[in-house]
Short mmCIF file of C-alpha atoms in Angstrom, two decimals:
data_model
loop_
_atom_site.label_atom_id
_atom_site.label_comp_id
_atom_site.label_asym_id
_atom_site.label_seq_id
_atom_site.Cartn_x
_atom_site.Cartn_y
_atom_site.Cartn_z
CA ALA R 1 0.31 -0.18 -0.12
CA ASP R 2 1.17 3.92 -0.67
CA MET R 3 2.15 5.98 1.89
CA LYS R 4 -1.46 7.74 2.02
CA THR R 5 -3.21 4.65 2.77
CA VAL R 6 -1.10 3.83 4.87
CA LYS R 7 -1.63 6.71 7.26
CA LYS R 8 -5.61 6.98 6.61
CA ALA R 9 -5.39 3.65 7.87
CA TYR R 10 -3.28 4.19 10.91
CA ARG R 11 -5.55 7.42 11.81
CA ASP R 12 -8.75 5.43 11.06
CA LYS R 13 -7.74 2.54 13.98
CA SER R 14 -5.64 5.13 16.35
CA LEU R 15 -9.24 6.83 16.72
CA LEU R 16 -10.60 3.59 16.95
CA TYR R 17 -8.62 2.07 19.88
CA HIS R 18 -7.01 5.18 21.43
CA PRO R 19 -7.98 5.29 25.46
CA ASP R 20 -8.93 8.50 26.13
CA LYS R 21 -11.62 7.05 23.79
CA ASN R 22 -11.57 3.66 25.63
CA PRO R 23 -11.01 4.13 29.74
CA ASN R 24 -10.43 1.11 31.90
CA ASN R 25 -10.13 -0.92 28.94
CA PRO R 26 -6.77 -3.00 29.13
CA ALA R 27 -7.64 -4.67 25.66
CA ALA R 28 -7.45 -1.21 23.19
CA GLU R 29 -4.70 -0.13 24.86
CA ALA R 30 -2.79 -3.27 23.99
CA LYS R 31 -4.39 -2.75 20.69
CA PHE R 32 -3.71 0.68 20.18
CA MET R 33 0.59 0.53 21.06
CA MET R 34 -0.01 -2.52 18.60
CA VAL R 35 -1.60 0.16 15.52
CA ALA R 36 1.44 2.44 17.05
CA LYS R 37 4.03 -0.13 16.37
CA ALA R 38 2.79 -1.11 12.57
CA TYR R 39 2.65 2.67 11.80
CA GLU R 40 6.29 3.11 12.78
CA ALA R 41 7.38 -0.28 10.98
CA LEU R 42 5.74 0.90 7.96
CA THR R 43 7.08 4.63 7.56
CA ASP R 44 10.39 4.30 9.52
CA GLU R 45 13.47 2.69 7.71
CA THR R 46 14.87 1.82 10.69
CA SER R 47 12.26 0.61 12.30
CA ARG R 48 11.08 -1.42 9.45
CA GLU R 49 14.91 -3.19 9.41
CA ASN R 50 14.18 -3.81 13.63
CA TRP R 51 10.96 -5.37 12.48
CA GLU R 52 12.48 -7.97 9.93
CA LYS R 53 15.52 -8.30 11.80
CA TYR R 54 14.35 -9.11 15.53
CA GLY R 55 10.25 -9.16 14.84
CA ASN R 56 10.32 -5.75 16.69
CA PRO R 57 10.38 -2.10 15.53
CA ASP R 58 12.09 -1.01 18.57
CA GLY R 59 15.05 -3.35 18.03
CA LYS R 60 16.22 -6.57 19.85
CA GLN R 61 14.33 -7.16 23.07
CA SER R 62 14.58 -9.18 26.67
CA LEU R 63 13.32 -12.98 26.50
CA GLU R 64 9.75 -12.32 28.27
CA VAL R 65 8.22 -15.12 29.87
CA SER R 66 4.43 -14.60 30.49
CA ILE R 67 2.01 -16.81 30.84
CA GLY R 68 -1.69 -16.35 28.79
CA LEU R 69 -5.08 -16.33 30.84
CA PRO R 70 -8.46 -16.15 29.55
CA SER R 71 -9.79 -12.30 29.59
CA PHE R 72 -13.08 -13.53 31.52
CA LEU R 73 -10.66 -13.91 33.98
CA LEU R 74 -8.63 -10.41 33.97
CA ASP R 75 -11.89 -8.61 33.83
CA THR R 76 -13.12 -6.69 36.67
CA THR R 77 -16.15 -7.14 36.74
CA ASN R 78 -15.92 -10.80 37.07
CA ARG R 79 -13.32 -10.44 40.20
CA ASN R 80 -15.65 -11.80 42.96
CA MET R 81 -16.63 -14.76 40.73
CA VAL R 82 -12.78 -15.68 39.86
CA LEU R 83 -12.52 -15.22 43.76
CA MET R 84 -14.85 -17.78 45.17
CA THR R 85 -14.36 -20.16 42.51
CA TYR R 86 -10.21 -20.44 43.53
CA LEU R 87 -11.82 -20.46 46.90
CA VAL R 88 -13.98 -23.15 46.35
CA ILE R 89 -11.26 -25.20 44.54
CA MET R 90 -8.52 -24.55 47.22
CA VAL R 91 -10.84 -24.51 50.38
CA GLY R 92 -12.91 -27.20 49.23
CA LEU R 93 -12.32 -29.75 46.09
CA ILE R 94 -8.63 -30.11 46.29
CA PRO R 95 -8.86 -30.53 50.36
CA TYR R 96 -12.34 -33.33 49.45
CA CYS R 97 -10.00 -35.34 46.65
CA VAL R 98 -7.13 -35.61 49.09
CA TRP R 99 -9.28 -36.90 51.99
CA THR R 100 -11.00 -39.24 49.28
CA TYR R 101 -8.02 -40.66 48.31
CA TYR R 102 -6.34 -41.13 51.78
CA SER R 103 -9.95 -42.81 53.15
CA SER R 104 -9.78 -45.27 49.79
CA SER R 105 -5.82 -46.41 50.16
CA SER R 106 -5.74 -46.65 54.05
CA LYS R 107 -8.42 -49.84 53.46
CA TYR R 108 -5.66 -51.62 51.48
CA GLY R 109 -2.76 -53.73 52.39
CA GLU R 110 -0.07 -55.91 50.23
CA LYS R 111 -1.81 -56.95 46.88
CA ASP R 112 -4.11 -54.42 46.95
CA VAL R 113 -6.35 -56.69 48.60
CA MET R 114 -8.62 -55.02 51.84
CA TYR R 115 -7.40 -55.07 55.59
CA ASP R 116 -11.08 -56.33 56.07
CA THR R 117 -10.16 -58.75 53.56
CA TYR R 118 -6.86 -60.09 55.10
CA SER R 119 -8.84 -60.12 58.39
CA TRP R 120 -11.90 -62.49 57.42
CA TYR R 121 -8.97 -64.87 55.44
CA HIS R 122 -7.43 -65.27 59.37
CA HIS R 123 -11.26 -65.71 60.33
CA THR R 124 -12.25 -68.39 58.23
CA LEU R 125 -9.20 -69.77 57.32
CA GLY R 126 -7.52 -72.75 59.43
CA GLU R 127 -5.52 -75.89 59.49
CA ASN R 128 -8.52 -78.30 58.78
CA THR R 129 -9.94 -76.33 55.58
CA LEU R 130 -11.66 -77.77 52.82
CA ILE R 131 -10.40 -76.60 49.90
CA LYS R 132 -14.40 -77.41 49.34
CA SER R 133 -14.86 -74.26 51.50
CA LEU R 134 -12.85 -71.34 49.69
CA PRO R 135 -15.65 -70.78 47.18
CA GLU R 136 -17.64 -69.40 50.10
CA PHE R 137 -14.64 -67.48 51.48
CA LEU R 138 -13.39 -66.42 48.36
CA ALA R 139 -17.34 -64.75 48.28
CA GLY R 140 -16.87 -63.36 51.69
CA SER R 141 -14.53 -60.97 50.23
CA ALA R 142 -14.40 -57.36 51.29
CA GLU R 143 -14.05 -56.36 47.65
CA PHE R 144 -17.22 -58.08 46.69
CA ARG R 145 -19.79 -56.87 49.46
CA LYS R 146 -21.29 -54.03 47.86
CA ARG R 147 -21.72 -54.90 44.60
CA ASN R 148 -22.65 -59.08 45.84
CA MET R 149 -25.82 -57.63 47.82
CA PRO R 150 -28.68 -58.81 46.46
CA LYS R 151 -30.94 -55.61 45.19
CA THR R 152 -34.38 -56.62 44.28
CA GLN R 153 -36.30 -60.15 44.13
CA LYS R 154 -36.04 -61.12 40.39
CA GLU R 155 -32.43 -61.44 42.01
CA LYS R 156 -32.67 -62.75 45.04
CA GLU R 157 -35.08 -65.40 42.67
CA GLU R 158 -32.37 -66.14 40.38
CA ILE R 159 -29.50 -67.14 43.06
CA GLY R 160 -32.35 -69.84 44.63
CA GLN R 161 -32.24 -71.06 40.50
CA ILE R 162 -28.77 -71.16 40.32
CA MET R 163 -28.46 -72.89 43.91
CA SER R 164 -30.23 -75.48 42.80
CA LYS R 165 -28.87 -76.50 39.99
CA VAL R 166 -24.92 -76.20 41.68
CA ARG R 167 -26.27 -77.67 45.15
CA SER R 168 -25.11 -81.25 44.83
CA SER R 169 -21.23 -79.77 44.47
CA MET R 170 -21.09 -77.11 46.98
CA GLN R 171 -20.39 -77.36 50.44
CA LYS R 172 -22.92 -76.90 53.26
CA PRO R 173 -22.45 -72.83 53.41
CA LYS R 174 -21.05 -72.38 56.88
CA TYR R 175 -22.67 -69.04 56.66
CA ASN R 176 -26.18 -67.92 56.23
CA HIS R 177 -25.31 -63.99 55.18
CA PRO R 178 -26.85 -63.22 51.06
CA VAL R 179 -22.88 -61.85 50.09
CA CYS R 180 -21.28 -64.49 50.49
CA ILE R 181 -24.74 -67.04 48.81
CA LYS R 182 -24.56 -64.93 45.85
CA GLY R 183 -21.03 -65.53 45.65
CA ASN R 184 -20.71 -68.82 46.41
CA VAL R 185 -23.34 -69.70 43.90
CA LEU R 186 -21.33 -67.80 41.74
CA LEU R 187 -18.23 -69.24 41.86
CA HIS R 188 -19.84 -72.96 41.39
CA ALA R 189 -21.74 -72.03 38.90
CA HIS R 190 -18.50 -70.77 36.67
CA LEU R 191 -16.41 -74.05 38.25
CA LEU R 192 -19.47 -76.53 36.95
CA ARG R 193 -19.31 -74.76 33.99
CA LYS R 194 -22.92 -73.74 34.35
CA THR R 195 -22.02 -69.96 33.38
CA ASP R 196 -24.97 -70.41 30.35
CA ASP R 197 -27.37 -70.10 32.93
CA LEU R 198 -26.66 -66.65 34.58
CA SER R 199 -28.37 -63.63 33.37
CA GLU R 200 -26.30 -61.11 31.86
CA GLY R 201 -25.80 -59.01 35.37
CA ALA R 202 -25.20 -62.29 37.32
CA LYS R 203 -21.80 -62.98 34.94
CA GLU R 204 -20.72 -59.38 35.47
CA ASP R 205 -20.63 -59.82 39.10
CA LEU R 206 -18.82 -63.08 38.23
CA LYS R 207 -16.82 -61.64 35.20
CA HIS R 208 -15.67 -59.18 38.44
CA MET R 209 -15.38 -61.96 40.61
CA LEU R 210 -12.54 -63.56 39.34
CA LYS R 211 -10.92 -60.69 38.19
CA LEU R 212 -10.09 -60.19 41.36
CA SER R 213 -9.47 -63.75 42.35
CA GLY R 214 -5.88 -64.07 41.56
CA SER R 215 -4.79 -60.92 44.34
CA LEU R 216 -6.96 -62.39 46.59
CA VAL R 217 -6.09 -66.25 46.39
CA ASP R 218 -2.62 -65.18 47.24
CA ALA R 219 -3.78 -63.36 49.69
CA MET R 220 -5.49 -66.56 50.98
CA ILE R 221 -1.87 -68.11 50.66
CA SER R 222 -0.41 -64.76 52.86
CA VAL R 223 -2.23 -66.10 55.55
CA CYS R 224 -1.85 -69.46 55.01
CA GLN R 225 1.62 -68.63 55.84
CA HIS R 226 0.67 -66.08 58.92
CA GLN R 227 -0.51 -69.33 60.01
CA ASP R 228 1.85 -71.75 59.03
CA ASN R 229 -0.26 -73.83 57.72
CA VAL R 230 0.76 -76.00 54.82
CA ALA R 231 -2.03 -78.45 53.78
CA THR R 232 -4.24 -75.27 53.99
CA ALA R 233 -1.79 -73.23 51.97
CA VAL R 234 -2.26 -75.90 49.35
CA ASN R 235 -5.22 -76.44 49.50
CA CYS R 236 -5.63 -72.36 48.68
CA ILE R 237 -3.21 -73.03 44.83
CA GLU R 238 -5.19 -75.29 44.20
CA PHE R 239 -7.86 -73.88 44.09
CA GLY R 240 -6.95 -70.86 42.77
CA GLN R 241 -5.90 -73.73 39.73
CA TYR R 242 -9.21 -74.63 39.41
CA LEU R 243 -10.48 -71.09 39.38
CA THR R 244 -8.84 -70.65 36.20
CA GLN R 245 -9.75 -73.84 34.06
CA GLY R 246 -13.34 -73.73 35.20
CA ILE R 247 -13.05 -77.63 36.72
CA TRP R 248 -13.94 -78.29 39.70
CA VAL R 249 -12.99 -81.02 42.41
CA ARG R 250 -14.47 -83.97 41.16
CA ASP R 251 -13.63 -83.46 37.06
CA SER R 252 -11.17 -85.00 35.30
CA ASP R 253 -7.84 -82.25 34.54
CA LEU R 254 -8.17 -83.44 30.53
CA LEU R 255 -10.89 -80.84 30.68
CA GLN R 256 -8.64 -78.05 30.42
CA LEU R 257 -7.43 -79.34 26.60
CA PRO R 258 -9.12 -77.99 23.69
CA HIS R 259 -12.82 -79.14 22.72
CA PHE R 260 -13.31 -81.81 25.62
CA THR R 261 -16.86 -82.15 27.61
CA ALA R 262 -17.63 -84.71 29.56
CA ASN R 263 -18.87 -86.84 26.63
CA GLU R 264 -15.10 -87.16 25.30
CA ILE R 265 -13.84 -87.66 29.19
CA LYS R 266 -16.07 -90.96 29.05
CA HIS R 267 -14.33 -92.47 25.82
CA VAL R 268 -10.97 -91.88 27.39
CA ASP R 269 -12.14 -93.74 30.66
CA LYS R 270 -12.98 -96.42 28.63
CA ALA R 271 -9.79 -96.84 26.98
CA LYS R 272 -7.29 -100.21 28.31
CA THR R 273 -4.67 -98.17 29.30
CA LYS R 274 -5.85 -95.54 31.97
CA ALA R 275 -4.77 -92.06 31.20
CA ASN R 276 -7.56 -89.56 32.92
CA LYS R 277 -4.95 -87.44 33.83
CA VAL R 278 -3.12 -85.03 31.55
CA VAL R 279 0.29 -86.14 32.24
CA LEU R 280 -0.59 -89.87 31.61
CA TYR R 281 -2.74 -89.09 28.53
CA ARG R 282 0.39 -87.09 26.88
CA THR R 283 2.31 -90.22 27.54
CA ILE R 284 0.42 -91.61 25.26
CA ALA R 285 1.02 -91.82 20.88
CA ASP R 286 -0.89 -89.41 19.70
CA ASP R 287 -2.62 -92.27 17.29
CA GLN R 288 -3.73 -94.21 20.07
CA LYS R 289 -5.52 -91.18 21.97
CA LYS R 290 -9.10 -91.76 22.51
CA GLY R 291 -12.06 -89.27 22.97
CA MET R 292 -11.03 -87.15 19.35
CA ALA R 293 -12.84 -89.82 17.34
CA THR R 294 -15.62 -87.17 16.28
CA PHE R 295 -13.02 -84.61 16.35
CA THR R 296 -12.14 -82.50 12.45
CA GLU R 297 -8.28 -82.69 11.78
CA ASP R 298 -8.16 -78.76 13.05
CA GLN R 299 -9.76 -80.20 16.85
CA LYS R 300 -7.04 -83.10 16.45
CA LYS R 301 -4.50 -80.46 15.82
CA ASP R 302 -6.05 -78.23 18.57
CA VAL R 303 -5.43 -80.49 21.48
CA LEU R 304 -1.71 -82.07 20.55
CA THR R 305 -0.36 -78.28 19.94
CA CYS R 306 -2.02 -77.92 23.34
CA LEU R 307 -0.83 -80.97 25.23
CA ASN R 308 2.93 -80.85 23.42
CA ASP R 309 3.61 -77.48 23.91
CA VAL R 310 1.28 -75.44 25.56
CA ILE R 311 1.02 -77.17 29.10
CA PRO R 312 3.72 -77.50 30.74
CA ASP R 313 6.04 -80.85 31.42
CA ILE R 314 8.59 -80.10 34.22
CA SER R 315 11.04 -82.32 35.80
CA VAL R 316 12.05 -81.20 39.17
CA GLU R 317 15.38 -81.56 40.87
CA SER R 318 16.51 -80.53 44.56
CA LYS R 319 20.00 -79.65 46.17
CA VAL R 320 21.18 -79.03 49.80
CA PHE R 321 24.39 -77.21 50.10
CA VAL R 322 25.66 -74.53 51.99
CA ASP R 323 27.20 -71.07 49.91
CA ASP R 324 31.66 -70.88 50.34
CA ASP R 325 31.45 -74.25 52.23
CA GLU R 326 34.77 -76.54 52.00
CA ASP R 327 32.62 -79.94 51.94
CA ASP R 328 29.07 -81.14 51.43
CA LYS R 329 28.16 -81.33 54.72
CA VAL R 330 25.63 -78.82 56.83
CA TYR R 331 26.62 -77.81 60.61
CA GLU R 332 24.09 -76.83 62.82
CA GLY R 333 23.51 -73.07 62.09
CA ASP R 334 24.99 -72.97 59.01
CA LEU R 335 22.94 -70.81 56.36
CA CYS R 336 22.18 -73.68 54.09
CA THR R 337 20.42 -73.20 50.33
CA VAL R 338 17.79 -75.62 48.78
CA ARG R 339 18.32 -75.00 45.26
CA VAL R 340 15.11 -76.15 43.10
CA THR R 341 15.37 -76.57 39.33
CA ILE R 342 12.49 -76.89 36.86
CA THR R 343 13.26 -78.03 33.51
CA ARG R 344 10.79 -77.40 30.71
CA ASN R 345 11.10 -80.74 28.62
CA ASN R 346 8.63 -79.93 25.82
CA PHE R 347 9.91 -76.52 25.81
CA SER R 348 10.28 -74.44 22.23
CA PRO R 349 12.25 -71.27 21.13
CA GLU R 350 9.26 -71.28 19.23
CA ASN R 351 6.24 -70.40 22.18
CA LYS R 352 7.27 -66.66 22.64
CA THR R 353 4.41 -66.35 24.93
CA SER R 354 4.40 -67.38 28.88
CA LEU R 355 0.36 -66.98 28.93
CA VAL R 356 -2.13 -70.05 30.52
CA HIS R 357 -4.38 -71.46 28.53
CA ALA R 358 -7.02 -71.11 30.16
CA PRO R 359 -10.30 -70.23 27.38
CA ARG R 360 -12.98 -70.15 30.81
CA PHE R 361 -11.04 -68.07 32.40
CA PRO R 362 -12.00 -64.03 31.68
CA TYR R 363 -8.42 -62.08 31.76
CA PRO R 364 -5.08 -63.43 30.30
CA LYS R 365 -2.81 -64.81 33.27
CA GLN R 366 0.91 -64.90 33.45
CA GLU R 367 2.15 -68.42 34.09
CA ALA R 368 3.92 -69.04 37.70
CA TRP R 369 5.27 -71.43 40.04
CA TRP R 370 4.37 -71.97 43.90
CA ILE R 371 7.59 -73.19 45.25
CA MET R 372 7.10 -74.09 49.17
CA LEU R 373 9.30 -75.92 51.70
CA GLY R 374 7.24 -77.30 54.41
CA THR R 375 7.77 -80.23 57.38
CA LYS R 376 6.41 -83.20 58.56
CA GLU R 377 4.50 -81.34 61.03
CA GLY R 378 2.90 -79.00 58.61
CA LYS R 379 4.48 -76.08 59.17
CA ILE R 380 6.04 -74.13 56.50
CA ILE R 381 10.03 -73.24 55.82
CA SER R 382 9.05 -71.13 52.89
CA ILE R 383 6.74 -70.00 49.95
CA GLU R 384 7.24 -68.34 47.04
CA LYS R 385 5.17 -67.44 43.65
CA VAL R 386 8.01 -67.88 40.88
CA PRO R 387 6.51 -66.07 37.79
CA TYR R 388 8.23 -68.06 34.59
CA LYS R 389 10.39 -66.27 31.97
CA GLN R 390 9.38 -66.88 28.46
CA ASN R 391 12.80 -68.31 26.45
CA ARG R 392 13.74 -70.35 29.16
CA LYS R 393 13.74 -73.99 29.39
CA VAL R 394 15.25 -74.52 33.08
CA MET R 395 13.97 -72.13 36.03
CA GLU R 396 16.21 -72.31 39.18
CA HIS R 397 14.55 -70.90 42.81
CA ASN R 398 16.98 -71.17 45.88
CA ILE R 399 15.99 -71.53 49.30
CA LYS R 400 17.75 -70.61 52.32
CA PHE R 401 17.45 -71.23 56.03
CA LEU R 402 19.51 -71.87 59.00
CA ALA R 403 20.10 -75.18 59.91
CA PRO R 404 18.64 -76.62 62.81
CA LYS R 405 20.28 -78.61 65.64
CA GLN R 406 22.00 -81.70 65.40
CA GLY R 407 20.20 -84.57 63.20
CA THR R 408 17.95 -86.03 60.34
CA TYR R 409 15.40 -83.80 59.01
CA ASN R 410 12.78 -84.48 56.06
CA PHE R 411 11.21 -81.45 54.27
CA GLU R 412 8.52 -81.94 51.93
CA LEU R 413 9.07 -79.66 48.77
CA HIS R 414 5.22 -78.82 46.67
CA VAL R 415 6.30 -77.07 43.30
CA LYS R 416 2.82 -76.76 42.06
CA SER R 417 0.89 -74.46 39.24
CA ASN R 418 -0.86 -71.27 39.85
CA ALA R 419 -2.82 -71.68 37.04
CA TYR R 420 -3.10 -75.78 35.63
CA VAL R 421 -4.28 -78.77 37.43
CA GLY R 422 -2.34 -82.02 37.48
CA LEU R 423 0.81 -81.00 37.54
CA ASP R 424 1.78 -80.30 40.63
CA GLN R 425 5.21 -82.71 42.04
CA ARG R 426 5.95 -82.76 45.21
CA GLN R 427 9.15 -84.44 46.58
CA LYS R 428 11.38 -85.36 50.22
CA VAL R 429 13.78 -83.27 50.77
CA GLU R 430 16.64 -84.48 53.14
CA LEU R 431 18.97 -82.76 55.36
CA VAL R 432 21.24 -84.39 57.92
CA THR R 433 22.33 -81.37 60.26
CA LEU R 434 26.22 -82.26 61.98
CA ASP R 435 27.02 -80.42 65.50
CA ASN R 436 29.23 -78.06 64.37
CA SER R 437 31.05 -78.11 68.01
CA THR R 438 33.37 -80.92 65.72
CA LEU R 439 34.58 -78.00 63.67
CA PRO R 440 38.69 -76.71 64.55
CA GLU R 441 38.56 -73.80 66.64
CA TYR R 442 38.70 -70.44 64.70
CA LYS R 443 42.02 -68.37 66.19
CA VAL R 444 41.80 -64.92 64.99
CA HIS R 445 45.05 -63.62 63.44
CA PRO R 446 47.09 -61.23 65.87
CA ASP R 447 47.42 -58.54 62.64
CA ASP R 448 43.75 -58.75 62.66
CA ALA R 449 43.13 -58.60 65.96
CA GLU R 450 45.21 -55.87 66.52
CA LEU R 451 43.04 -54.01 63.76
CA ASP R 452 40.00 -54.94 65.58
CA ASP R 453 41.93 -52.26 68.43
CA GLU R 454 42.00 -49.13 65.79
CA PRO R 455 39.76 -46.91 65.71
CA THR R 456 37.88 -46.29 63.28
CA LEU R 457 37.03 -43.89 60.63
CA PHE R 458 33.73 -42.04 62.44
CA GLU R 459 36.22 -42.33 66.06
CA GLU R 460 39.04 -40.49 64.81
CA MET R 461 37.07 -37.85 63.11
CA LEU R 462 34.83 -37.85 66.68
CA ASN R 463 38.62 -37.38 68.58
CA ALA R 464 39.89 -34.75 66.27
CA ASN R 465 36.47 -32.34 66.79
CA ILE R 466 36.76 -32.74 70.79
CA GLU R 467 40.62 -32.01 70.71
CA GLN R 468 39.80 -29.28 68.41
CA ASP R 469 37.05 -28.32 71.12
CA SER R 470 39.37 -28.61 73.80
CA ASP R 471 42.01 -26.67 72.32
CA SER R 472 39.14 -23.58 72.03
CA ASP R 473 38.60 -23.59 75.52
CA ASP R 474 41.56 -23.10 76.68
CA ASP R 475 42.08 -20.05 74.11
CA ASP R 476 39.09 -18.86 76.13
CA ASP R 477 40.61 -19.35 79.69
CA ASP R 478 43.96 -17.17 78.46
CA ASP R 479 41.95 -14.35 77.43
CA ASP R 480 40.30 -13.92 80.56
#
């Protein structure tokens, strides 16, 4: 544009945004300053050069950092509203959020399990707890008490109808609370594979229970560890296996295989060679396996792949030793180690997943192994859940404990899957401890004894400070 057009535009805009015509209007004042700078950049060569070089007609500017705020926050008419909103957020909303978070988090302990649930397990689990009682105890967990409370008469009637179908496989209920009854019935519907009879709402409630079942069963096992009870811990581990596979105590573990139902199990039972267990069924030649006569080739391939490649085939070895010892003998008070070696015999580098085959479980589950060492009296020495690391054929786990008094001890080693039924192994571990008084007396070298008498670095620094303080006191006395 020519200079005449520029001057006319400047005159119009400056009159429009002049502060005298827009009192108490910071936006108009800022516009007026921008118009003035734009006019200066268009009419003055030096200003134009500064604009092109630095982006400002006044030349190079110092760095300014500012925060952009909505204009309504700066409007004086909204001052009271902004202040009240600030007070509500700072004094009301934020403290409420902090209180809510603290109240919620203070209810949970290890493994994100509620303290009320731990208390419930301590109350219900004991040395004589049967595995058939565990669904009821799991149903009483605090995590389910609000959701599993029947709210309508229709829901109560549905629970009654389902109970009539699963009652024959249920342990006689110990607690008559509606939450325990509903959860117990839903879990048995899952274990007995009768979930098709459930309504959509009941299926969602069951799905929620199964989602939390992993951490809750782990919490049961930790309570058993605290109670020092091997038998109940074993039952809890096996209960977790049943929940994962959707089978129950009287069912054949061949139901873990794809496409297998009760009809296929009957054909397997009729065979001359009894192979109603996964570990036995695996040993039979593929063309001799019963129960797959009606399967298609794809279905047979699914079964054989799951049996030979997916479901673990393990062997377990154990060894007792003392670290850095000159011989293989164990003496009273030694820190001895039981090394448990689990070898996956059907390991394949091509199988790069550690997920469990569990089509009845609604969530993916990682393969792991419970390794437990206990005494013949049923006391737990160590119990730990060891996750399986993919692409590893051999797993090792060390159990460390102090050797007991002189004698011969027979421990029981349990290696149990967290998800598969029928793969567990149990071994005897013998430990012979000798009297440590027969060991040669340990004599301290004279040089080592002198080192013990020398002051430590901390003691040297402390003595130096004490001497410095004494010198200061002497100087003060001299000045006096």
